[in-house]
PDB file of C-alpha atoms in Angstrom:
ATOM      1  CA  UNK A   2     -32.308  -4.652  12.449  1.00 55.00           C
ATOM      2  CA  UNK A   3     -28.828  -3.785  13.102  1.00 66.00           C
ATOM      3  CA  UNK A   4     -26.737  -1.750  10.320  1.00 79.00           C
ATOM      4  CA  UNK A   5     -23.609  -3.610  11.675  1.00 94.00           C
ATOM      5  CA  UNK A   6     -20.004  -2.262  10.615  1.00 97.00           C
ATOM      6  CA  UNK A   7     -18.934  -0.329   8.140  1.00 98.00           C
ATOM      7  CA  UNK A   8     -15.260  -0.338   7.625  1.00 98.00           C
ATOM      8  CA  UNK A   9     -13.516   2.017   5.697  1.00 97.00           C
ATOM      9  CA  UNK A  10     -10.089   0.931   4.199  1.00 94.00           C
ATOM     10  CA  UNK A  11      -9.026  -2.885   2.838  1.00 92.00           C
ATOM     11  CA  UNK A  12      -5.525  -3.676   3.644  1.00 91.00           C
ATOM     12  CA  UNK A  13      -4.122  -6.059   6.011  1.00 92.00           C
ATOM     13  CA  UNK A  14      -5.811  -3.998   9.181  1.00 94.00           C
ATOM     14  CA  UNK A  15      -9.381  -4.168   7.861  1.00 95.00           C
ATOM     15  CA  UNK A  16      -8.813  -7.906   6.896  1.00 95.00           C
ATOM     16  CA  UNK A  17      -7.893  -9.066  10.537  1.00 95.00           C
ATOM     17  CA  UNK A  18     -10.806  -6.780  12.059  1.00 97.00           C
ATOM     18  CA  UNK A  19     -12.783  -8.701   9.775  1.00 96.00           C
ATOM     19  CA  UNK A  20     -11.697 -12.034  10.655  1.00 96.00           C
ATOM     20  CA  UNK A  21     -11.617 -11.231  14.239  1.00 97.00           C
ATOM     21  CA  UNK A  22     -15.187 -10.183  13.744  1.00 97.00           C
ATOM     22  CA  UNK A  23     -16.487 -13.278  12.236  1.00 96.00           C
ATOM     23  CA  UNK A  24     -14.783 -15.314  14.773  1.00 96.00           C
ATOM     24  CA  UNK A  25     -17.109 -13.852  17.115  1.00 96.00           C
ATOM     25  CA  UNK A  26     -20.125 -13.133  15.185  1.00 95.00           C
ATOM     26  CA  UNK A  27     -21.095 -15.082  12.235  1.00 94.00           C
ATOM     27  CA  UNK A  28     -24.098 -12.724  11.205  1.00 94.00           C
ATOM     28  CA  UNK A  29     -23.833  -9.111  11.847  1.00 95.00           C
ATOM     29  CA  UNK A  30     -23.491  -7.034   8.649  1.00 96.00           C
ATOM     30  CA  UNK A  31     -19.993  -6.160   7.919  1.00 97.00           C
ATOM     31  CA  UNK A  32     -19.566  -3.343   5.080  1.00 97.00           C
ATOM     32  CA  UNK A  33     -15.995  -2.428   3.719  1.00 97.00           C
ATOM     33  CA  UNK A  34     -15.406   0.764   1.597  1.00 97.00           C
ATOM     34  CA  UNK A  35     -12.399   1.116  -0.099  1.00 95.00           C
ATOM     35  CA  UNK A  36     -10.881   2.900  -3.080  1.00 93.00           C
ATOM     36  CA  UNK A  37      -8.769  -0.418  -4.682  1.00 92.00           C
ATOM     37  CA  UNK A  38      -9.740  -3.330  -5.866  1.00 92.00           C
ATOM     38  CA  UNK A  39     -10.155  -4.684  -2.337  1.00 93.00           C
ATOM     39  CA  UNK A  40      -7.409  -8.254  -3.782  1.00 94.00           C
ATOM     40  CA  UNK A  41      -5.234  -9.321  -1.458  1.00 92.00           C
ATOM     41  CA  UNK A  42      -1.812  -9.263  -1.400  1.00 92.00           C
ATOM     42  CA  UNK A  43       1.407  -8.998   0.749  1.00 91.00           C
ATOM     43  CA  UNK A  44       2.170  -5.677   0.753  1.00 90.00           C
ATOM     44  CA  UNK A  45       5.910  -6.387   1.164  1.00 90.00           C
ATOM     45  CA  UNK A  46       6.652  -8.046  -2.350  1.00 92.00           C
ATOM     46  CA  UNK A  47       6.054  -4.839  -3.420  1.00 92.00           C
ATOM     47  CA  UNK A  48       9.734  -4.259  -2.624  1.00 92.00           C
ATOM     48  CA  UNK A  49      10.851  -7.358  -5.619  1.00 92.00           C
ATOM     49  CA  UNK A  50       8.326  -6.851  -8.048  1.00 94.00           C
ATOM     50  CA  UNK A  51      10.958  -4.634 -10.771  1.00 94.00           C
ATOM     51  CA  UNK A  52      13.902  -7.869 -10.391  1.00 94.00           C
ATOM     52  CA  UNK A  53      11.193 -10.824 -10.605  1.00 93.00           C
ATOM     53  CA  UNK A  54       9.134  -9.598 -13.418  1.00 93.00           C
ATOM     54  CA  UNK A  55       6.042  -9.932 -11.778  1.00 94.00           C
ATOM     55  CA  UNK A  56       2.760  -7.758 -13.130  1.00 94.00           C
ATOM     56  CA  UNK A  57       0.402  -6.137 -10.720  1.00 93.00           C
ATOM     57  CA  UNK A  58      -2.368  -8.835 -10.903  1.00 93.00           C
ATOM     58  CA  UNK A  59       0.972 -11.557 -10.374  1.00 94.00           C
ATOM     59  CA  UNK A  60       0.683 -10.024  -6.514  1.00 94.00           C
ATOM     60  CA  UNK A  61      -3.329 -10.977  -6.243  1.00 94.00           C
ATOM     61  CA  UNK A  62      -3.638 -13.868  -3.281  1.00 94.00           C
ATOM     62  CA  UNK A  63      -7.686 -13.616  -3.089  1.00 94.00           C
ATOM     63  CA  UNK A  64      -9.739 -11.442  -5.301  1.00 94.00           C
ATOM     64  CA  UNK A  65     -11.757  -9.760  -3.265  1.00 94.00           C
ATOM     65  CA  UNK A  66     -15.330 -11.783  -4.663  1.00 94.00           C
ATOM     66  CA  UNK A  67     -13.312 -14.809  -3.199  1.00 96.00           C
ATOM     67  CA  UNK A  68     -13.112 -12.899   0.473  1.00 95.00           C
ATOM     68  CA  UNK A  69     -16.349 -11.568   0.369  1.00 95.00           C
ATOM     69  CA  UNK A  70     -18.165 -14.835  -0.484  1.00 96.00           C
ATOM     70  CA  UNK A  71     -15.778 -16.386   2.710  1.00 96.00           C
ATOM     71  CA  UNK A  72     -16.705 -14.052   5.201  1.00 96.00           C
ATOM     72  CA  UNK A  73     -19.775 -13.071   4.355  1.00 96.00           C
ATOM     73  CA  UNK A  74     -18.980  -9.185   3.643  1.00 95.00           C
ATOM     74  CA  UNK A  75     -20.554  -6.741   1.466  1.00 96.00           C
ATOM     75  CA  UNK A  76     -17.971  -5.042  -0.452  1.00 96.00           C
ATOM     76  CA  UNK A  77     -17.941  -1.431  -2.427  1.00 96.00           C
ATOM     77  CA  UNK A  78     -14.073  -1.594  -4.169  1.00 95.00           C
ATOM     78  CA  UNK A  79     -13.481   1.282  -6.609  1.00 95.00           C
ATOM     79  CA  UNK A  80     -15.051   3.599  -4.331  1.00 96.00           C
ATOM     80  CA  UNK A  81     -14.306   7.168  -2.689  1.00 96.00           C
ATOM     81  CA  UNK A  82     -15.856   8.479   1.101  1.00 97.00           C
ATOM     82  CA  UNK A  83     -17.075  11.885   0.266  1.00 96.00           C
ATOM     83  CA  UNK A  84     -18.332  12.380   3.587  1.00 97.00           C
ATOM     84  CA  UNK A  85     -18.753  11.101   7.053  1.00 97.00           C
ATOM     85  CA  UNK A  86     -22.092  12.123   8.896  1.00 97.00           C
ATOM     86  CA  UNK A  87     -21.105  11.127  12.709  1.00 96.00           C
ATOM     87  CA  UNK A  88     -24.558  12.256  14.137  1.00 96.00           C
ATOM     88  CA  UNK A  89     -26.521  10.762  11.629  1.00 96.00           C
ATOM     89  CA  UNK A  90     -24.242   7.526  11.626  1.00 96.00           C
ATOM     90  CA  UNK A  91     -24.072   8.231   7.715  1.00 96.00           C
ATOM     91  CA  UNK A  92     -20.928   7.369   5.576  1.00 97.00           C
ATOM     92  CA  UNK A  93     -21.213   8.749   2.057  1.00 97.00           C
ATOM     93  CA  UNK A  94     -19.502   8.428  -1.986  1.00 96.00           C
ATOM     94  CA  UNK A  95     -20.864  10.421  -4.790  1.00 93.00           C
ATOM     95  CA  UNK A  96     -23.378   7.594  -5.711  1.00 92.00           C
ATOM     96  CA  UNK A  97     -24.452   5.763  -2.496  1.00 94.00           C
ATOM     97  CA  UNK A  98     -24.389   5.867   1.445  1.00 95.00           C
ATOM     98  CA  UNK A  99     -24.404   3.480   4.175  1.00 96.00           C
ATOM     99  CA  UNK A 100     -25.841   3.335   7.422  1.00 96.00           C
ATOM    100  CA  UNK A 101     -23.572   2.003  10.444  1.00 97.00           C
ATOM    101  CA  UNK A 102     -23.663   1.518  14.116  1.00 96.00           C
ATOM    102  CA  UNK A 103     -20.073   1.589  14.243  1.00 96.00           C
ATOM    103  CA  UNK A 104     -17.497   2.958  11.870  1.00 98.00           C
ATOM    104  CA  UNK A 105     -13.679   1.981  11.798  1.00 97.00           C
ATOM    105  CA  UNK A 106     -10.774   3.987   9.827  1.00 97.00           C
ATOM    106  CA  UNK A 107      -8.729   1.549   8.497  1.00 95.00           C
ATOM    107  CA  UNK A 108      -7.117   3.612   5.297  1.00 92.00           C
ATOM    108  CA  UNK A 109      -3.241   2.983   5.831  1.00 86.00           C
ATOM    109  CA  UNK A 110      -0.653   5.426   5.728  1.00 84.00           C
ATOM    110  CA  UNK A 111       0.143   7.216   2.207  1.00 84.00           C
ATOM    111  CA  UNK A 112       3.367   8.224   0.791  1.00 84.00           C
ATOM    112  CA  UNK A 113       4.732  11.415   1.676  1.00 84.00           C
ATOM    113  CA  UNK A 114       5.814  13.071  -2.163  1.00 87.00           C
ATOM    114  CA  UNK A 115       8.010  15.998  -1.185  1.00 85.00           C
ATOM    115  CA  UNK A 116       6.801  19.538  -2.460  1.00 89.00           C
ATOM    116  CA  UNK A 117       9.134  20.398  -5.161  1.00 87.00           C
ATOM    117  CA  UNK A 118       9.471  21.413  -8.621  1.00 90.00           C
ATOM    118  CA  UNK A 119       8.362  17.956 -10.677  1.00 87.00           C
ATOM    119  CA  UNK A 120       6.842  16.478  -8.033  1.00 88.00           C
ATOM    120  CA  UNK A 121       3.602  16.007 -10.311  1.00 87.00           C
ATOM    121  CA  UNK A 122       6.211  13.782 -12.268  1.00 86.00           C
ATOM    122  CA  UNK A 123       7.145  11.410  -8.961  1.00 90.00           C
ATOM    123  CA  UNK A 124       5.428   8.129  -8.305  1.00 92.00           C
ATOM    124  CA  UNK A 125       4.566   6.240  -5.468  1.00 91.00           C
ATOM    125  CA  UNK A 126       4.741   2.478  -4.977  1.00 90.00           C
ATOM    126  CA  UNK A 127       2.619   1.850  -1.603  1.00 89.00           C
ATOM    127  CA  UNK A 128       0.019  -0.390  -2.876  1.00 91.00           C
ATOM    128  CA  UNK A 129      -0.757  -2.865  -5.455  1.00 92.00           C
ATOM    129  CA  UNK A 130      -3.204  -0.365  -7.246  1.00 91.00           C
ATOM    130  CA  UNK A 131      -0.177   2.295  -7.612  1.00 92.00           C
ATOM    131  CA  UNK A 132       2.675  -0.250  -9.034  1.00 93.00           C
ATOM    132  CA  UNK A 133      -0.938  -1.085 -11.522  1.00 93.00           C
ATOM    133  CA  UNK A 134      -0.923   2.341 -12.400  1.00 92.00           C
ATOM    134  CA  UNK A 135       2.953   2.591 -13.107  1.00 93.00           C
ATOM    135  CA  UNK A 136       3.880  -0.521 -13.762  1.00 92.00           C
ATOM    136  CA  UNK A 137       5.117  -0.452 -17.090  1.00 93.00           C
ATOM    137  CA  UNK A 138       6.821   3.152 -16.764  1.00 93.00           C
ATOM    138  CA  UNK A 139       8.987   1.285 -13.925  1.00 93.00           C
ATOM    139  CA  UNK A 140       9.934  -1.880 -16.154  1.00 92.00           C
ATOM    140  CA  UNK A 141      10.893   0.276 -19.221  1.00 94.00           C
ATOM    141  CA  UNK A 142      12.900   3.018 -17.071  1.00 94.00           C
ATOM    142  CA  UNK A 143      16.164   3.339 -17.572  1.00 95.00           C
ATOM    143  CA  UNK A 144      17.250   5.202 -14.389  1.00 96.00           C
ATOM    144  CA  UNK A 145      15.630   5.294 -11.298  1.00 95.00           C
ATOM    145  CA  UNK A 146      15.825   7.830  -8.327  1.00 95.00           C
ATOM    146  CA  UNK A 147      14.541   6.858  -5.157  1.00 94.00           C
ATOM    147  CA  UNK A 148      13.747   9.839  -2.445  1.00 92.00           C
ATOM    148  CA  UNK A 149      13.535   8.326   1.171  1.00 90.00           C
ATOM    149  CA  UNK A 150      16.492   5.943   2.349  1.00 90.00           C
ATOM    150  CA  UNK A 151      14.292   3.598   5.092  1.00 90.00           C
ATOM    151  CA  UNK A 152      13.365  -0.091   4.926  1.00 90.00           C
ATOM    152  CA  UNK A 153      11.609   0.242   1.631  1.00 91.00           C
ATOM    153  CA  UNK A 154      13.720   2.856  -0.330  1.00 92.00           C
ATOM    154  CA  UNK A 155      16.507   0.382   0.500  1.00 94.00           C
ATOM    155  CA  UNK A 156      15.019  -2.354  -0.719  1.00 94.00           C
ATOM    156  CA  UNK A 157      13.873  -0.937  -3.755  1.00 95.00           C
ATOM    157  CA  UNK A 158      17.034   0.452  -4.639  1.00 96.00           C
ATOM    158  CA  UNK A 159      18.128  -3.175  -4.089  1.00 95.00           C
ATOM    159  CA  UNK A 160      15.159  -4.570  -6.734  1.00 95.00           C
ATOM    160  CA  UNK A 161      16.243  -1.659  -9.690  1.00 96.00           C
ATOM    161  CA  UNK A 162      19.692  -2.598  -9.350  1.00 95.00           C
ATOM    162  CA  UNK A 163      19.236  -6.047  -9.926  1.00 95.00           C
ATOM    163  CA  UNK A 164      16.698  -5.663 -12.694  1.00 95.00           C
ATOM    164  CA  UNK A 165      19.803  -3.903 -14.477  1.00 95.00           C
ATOM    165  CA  UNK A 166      18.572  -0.115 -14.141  1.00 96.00           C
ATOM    166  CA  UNK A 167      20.923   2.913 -13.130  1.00 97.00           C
ATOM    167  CA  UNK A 168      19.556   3.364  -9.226  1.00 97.00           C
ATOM    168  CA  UNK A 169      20.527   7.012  -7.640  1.00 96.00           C
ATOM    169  CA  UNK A 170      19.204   6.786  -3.552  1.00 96.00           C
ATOM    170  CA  UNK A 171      18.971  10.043  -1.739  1.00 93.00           C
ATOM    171  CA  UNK A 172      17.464  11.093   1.750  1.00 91.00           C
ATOM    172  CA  UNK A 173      18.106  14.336   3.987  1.00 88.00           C
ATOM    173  CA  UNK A 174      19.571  11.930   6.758  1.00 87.00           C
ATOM    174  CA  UNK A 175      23.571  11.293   6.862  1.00 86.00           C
ATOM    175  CA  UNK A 176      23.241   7.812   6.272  1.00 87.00           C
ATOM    176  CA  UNK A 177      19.894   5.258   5.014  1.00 88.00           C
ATOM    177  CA  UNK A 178      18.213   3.856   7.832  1.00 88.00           C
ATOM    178  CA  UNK A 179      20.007   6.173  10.099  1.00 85.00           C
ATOM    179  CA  UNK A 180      17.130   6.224  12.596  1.00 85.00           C
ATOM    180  CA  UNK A 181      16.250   2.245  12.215  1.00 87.00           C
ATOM    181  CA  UNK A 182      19.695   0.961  13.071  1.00 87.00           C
ATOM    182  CA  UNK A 183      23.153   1.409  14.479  1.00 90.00           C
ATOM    183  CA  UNK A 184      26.060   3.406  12.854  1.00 88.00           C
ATOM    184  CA  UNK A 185      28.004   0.215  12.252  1.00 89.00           C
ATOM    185  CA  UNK A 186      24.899  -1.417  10.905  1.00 89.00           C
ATOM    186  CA  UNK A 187      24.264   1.276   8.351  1.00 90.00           C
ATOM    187  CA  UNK A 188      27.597   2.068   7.282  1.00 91.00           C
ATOM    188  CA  UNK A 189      27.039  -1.694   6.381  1.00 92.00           C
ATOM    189  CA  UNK A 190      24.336  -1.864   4.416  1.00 91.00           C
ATOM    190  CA  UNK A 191      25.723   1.671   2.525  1.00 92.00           C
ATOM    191  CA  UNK A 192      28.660  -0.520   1.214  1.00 92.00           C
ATOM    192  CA  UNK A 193      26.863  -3.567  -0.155  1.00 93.00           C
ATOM    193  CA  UNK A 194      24.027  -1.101  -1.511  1.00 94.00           C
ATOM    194  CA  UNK A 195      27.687   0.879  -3.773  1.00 94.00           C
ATOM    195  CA  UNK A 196      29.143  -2.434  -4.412  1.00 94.00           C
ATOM    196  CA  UNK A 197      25.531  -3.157  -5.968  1.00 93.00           C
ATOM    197  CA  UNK A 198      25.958   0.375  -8.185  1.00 93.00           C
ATOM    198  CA  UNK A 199      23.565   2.366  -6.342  1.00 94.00           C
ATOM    199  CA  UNK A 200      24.708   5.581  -6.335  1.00 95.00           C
ATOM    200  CA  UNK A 201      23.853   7.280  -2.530  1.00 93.00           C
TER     201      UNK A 201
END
């Protein structure tokens, strides 16, 4: 009997393998690990979650019971790799392990959190489990700094300042989204950001 697929990871990459897997085959076993809750949700609205009042569990599109029980999945949530065994074909956590004729990586990208003094005080907002975590610091806080001035330090920046808090956006490059878009465009984007009140 085959062992199937284990996948490792439950965001938007490990939900289209898996539906591009069932599309072909209906019955080999499909495993996903992951270290969330393993709900669904669009990973963007994390960027208006402060101005629209919406909770963590607001974000949920399927619980992830619902997209097991659809495609057929065996699911782990809540639950930590410890170790990878390639020549045994072995993937471990501190409580169980899984057999697998073929693994996939599908853990996302994580925040970078720069390495200075306070930086056990910084959050991160790249996933529905993290705004769960900090949720309620974010809604109460008065004044918000935001390091990193891309696509979703902008847009954050944009959410604070319309939920009323005192924004402050700073990144190391001469102007936000310097490396996404053209002078003109930036420069921009910089002014409606001030007229806002964020202070860059």
């Amino acid at each position: 009997m085959s062992n199937g697929i284990v996948i490792i990871g439950s965001g938007f990459a490990a939900r289209q393998l898996v539906k591009n897997i069932r599309k072909q085959d209906a019955t080999i076993p499909l495993t996903l690990i992951a270290a969330d809750s393993m709900d669904e949700y669009n990973k963007p609205d994390l960027s208006h979650v402060i101005s629209q009042g919406q909770r963590a569990d607001d974000l949920t599109r399927q619980t992830a019971g619902e997209f097991a029980e659809q495609f057929n999945l065996h699911l782990f949530p809540q639950t930590w790799v410890t170790d990878i065994d390639a020549e045994a074909r072995v993937v471990k956590s501190q409580n169980n392990q899984w057999q697998y004729d073929k693994l996939v990586l599908a853990t996302g990208a994580s925040a970078f959190v720069p390495p200075v003094p306070g930086r056990e005080l910084m959050l991160t907002l790249n996933s529905q489990q993290e705004y769960r975590a900090c949720e309620t610091q974010l809604r109460d806080a008065r004044r918000v700094l935001i390091v990193g001035g891309g696509l979703i330090g902008s847009e954050l920046a944009m959410d604070f300042c319309r939920a009323g808090k005192a924004v402050t956006l700073i990144d190391n490059a001469a102007s936000i989204l310097a490396s996404l878009m053209p002078p003109e465009v930036s420069s921009r984007l910089q002014h409606r950001l001030t007229e806002m009140g964020v202070h860059l």
